[in-house]
XYZ file of C-alpha atoms in Angstrom:
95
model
C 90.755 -215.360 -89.314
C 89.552 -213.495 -86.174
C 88.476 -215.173 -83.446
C 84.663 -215.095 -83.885
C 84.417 -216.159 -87.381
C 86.770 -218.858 -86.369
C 84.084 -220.126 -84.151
C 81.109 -219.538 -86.606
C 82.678 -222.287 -88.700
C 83.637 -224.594 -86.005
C 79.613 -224.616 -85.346
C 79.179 -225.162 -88.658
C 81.513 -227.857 -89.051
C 79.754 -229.712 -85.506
C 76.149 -229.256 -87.499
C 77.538 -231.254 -90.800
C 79.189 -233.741 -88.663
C 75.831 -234.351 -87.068
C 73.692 -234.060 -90.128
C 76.115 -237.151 -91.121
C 73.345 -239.089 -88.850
C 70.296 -237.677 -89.368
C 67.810 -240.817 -89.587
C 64.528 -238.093 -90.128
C 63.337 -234.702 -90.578
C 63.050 -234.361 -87.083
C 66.692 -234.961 -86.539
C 67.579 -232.326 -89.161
C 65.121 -229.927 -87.876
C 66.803 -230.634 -84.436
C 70.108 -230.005 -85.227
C 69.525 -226.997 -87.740
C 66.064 -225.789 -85.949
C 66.193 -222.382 -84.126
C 63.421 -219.630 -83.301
C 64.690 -217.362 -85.502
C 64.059 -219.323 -88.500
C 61.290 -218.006 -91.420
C 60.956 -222.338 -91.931
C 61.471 -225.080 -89.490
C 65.419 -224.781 -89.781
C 68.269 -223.040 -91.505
C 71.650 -224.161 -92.289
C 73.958 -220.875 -91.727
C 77.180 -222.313 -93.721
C 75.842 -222.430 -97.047
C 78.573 -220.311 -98.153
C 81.066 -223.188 -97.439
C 82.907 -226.052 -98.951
C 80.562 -228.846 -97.129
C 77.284 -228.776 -97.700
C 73.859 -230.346 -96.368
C 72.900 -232.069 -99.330
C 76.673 -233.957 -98.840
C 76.041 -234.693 -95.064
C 72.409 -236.130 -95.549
C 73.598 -238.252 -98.652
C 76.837 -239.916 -96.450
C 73.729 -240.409 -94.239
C 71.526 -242.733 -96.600
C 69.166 -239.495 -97.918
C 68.115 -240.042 -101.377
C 66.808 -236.940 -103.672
C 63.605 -236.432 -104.437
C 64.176 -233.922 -106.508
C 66.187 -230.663 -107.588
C 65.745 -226.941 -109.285
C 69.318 -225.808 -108.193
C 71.933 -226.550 -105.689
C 70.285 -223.957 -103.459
C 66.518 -225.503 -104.099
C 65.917 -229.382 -103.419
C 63.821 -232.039 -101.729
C 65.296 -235.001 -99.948
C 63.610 -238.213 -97.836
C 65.514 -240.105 -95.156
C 65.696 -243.098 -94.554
C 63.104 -243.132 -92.083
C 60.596 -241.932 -95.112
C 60.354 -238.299 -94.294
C 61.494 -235.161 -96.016
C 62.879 -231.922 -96.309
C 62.733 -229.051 -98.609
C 65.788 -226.919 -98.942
C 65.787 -223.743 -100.348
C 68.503 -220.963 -100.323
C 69.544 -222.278 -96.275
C 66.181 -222.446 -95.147
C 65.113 -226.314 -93.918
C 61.380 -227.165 -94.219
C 59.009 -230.106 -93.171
C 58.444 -232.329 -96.256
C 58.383 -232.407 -99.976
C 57.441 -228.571 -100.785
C 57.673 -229.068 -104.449
């Protein structure tokens, strides 16, 4: 694997591991959040094994609900949300 794409998923990998303890949408917006984004965040792995519906889960999210694997809502356990859809992270339930 060269060298760069090597460290694409070692970024990756860091992201998950802190998604693991996202409490909010503000922490998952923090960690995923960038100025280049069309939403609030986007999550540039999806084309991984790991995913962020598994690292929000092992951190107490519940679903709220789900079209697809690429198209869901979740709430932490601090009561907010997120909407995913196809990588891109936004504020709240956008159903």
């Amino acid at each position: 694997m060269p060298k760069m794409v090597d460290g694409f998923w070692k970024l990756i990998d860091v992201q998950l591991k802190e998604l693991e303890s996202a409490k909010g949408a503000d922490d998952v917006i923090r960690i995923l959040g960038s100025e280049l984004c069309v939403g609030d965040g986007f999550f540039h792995g999806s084309g991984g094994d790991e995913t962020v519906y598994d690292a929000l889960l092992a951190a107490g999210w519940s679903f709220l609900w789900s079209e697809a694997e690429y198209y869901y809502a979740m709430q932490a356990p601090d009561g907010s949300a997120i909407t995913y859809i196809e990588g891109d992270i936004y504020r709240g339930n956008r159903r």
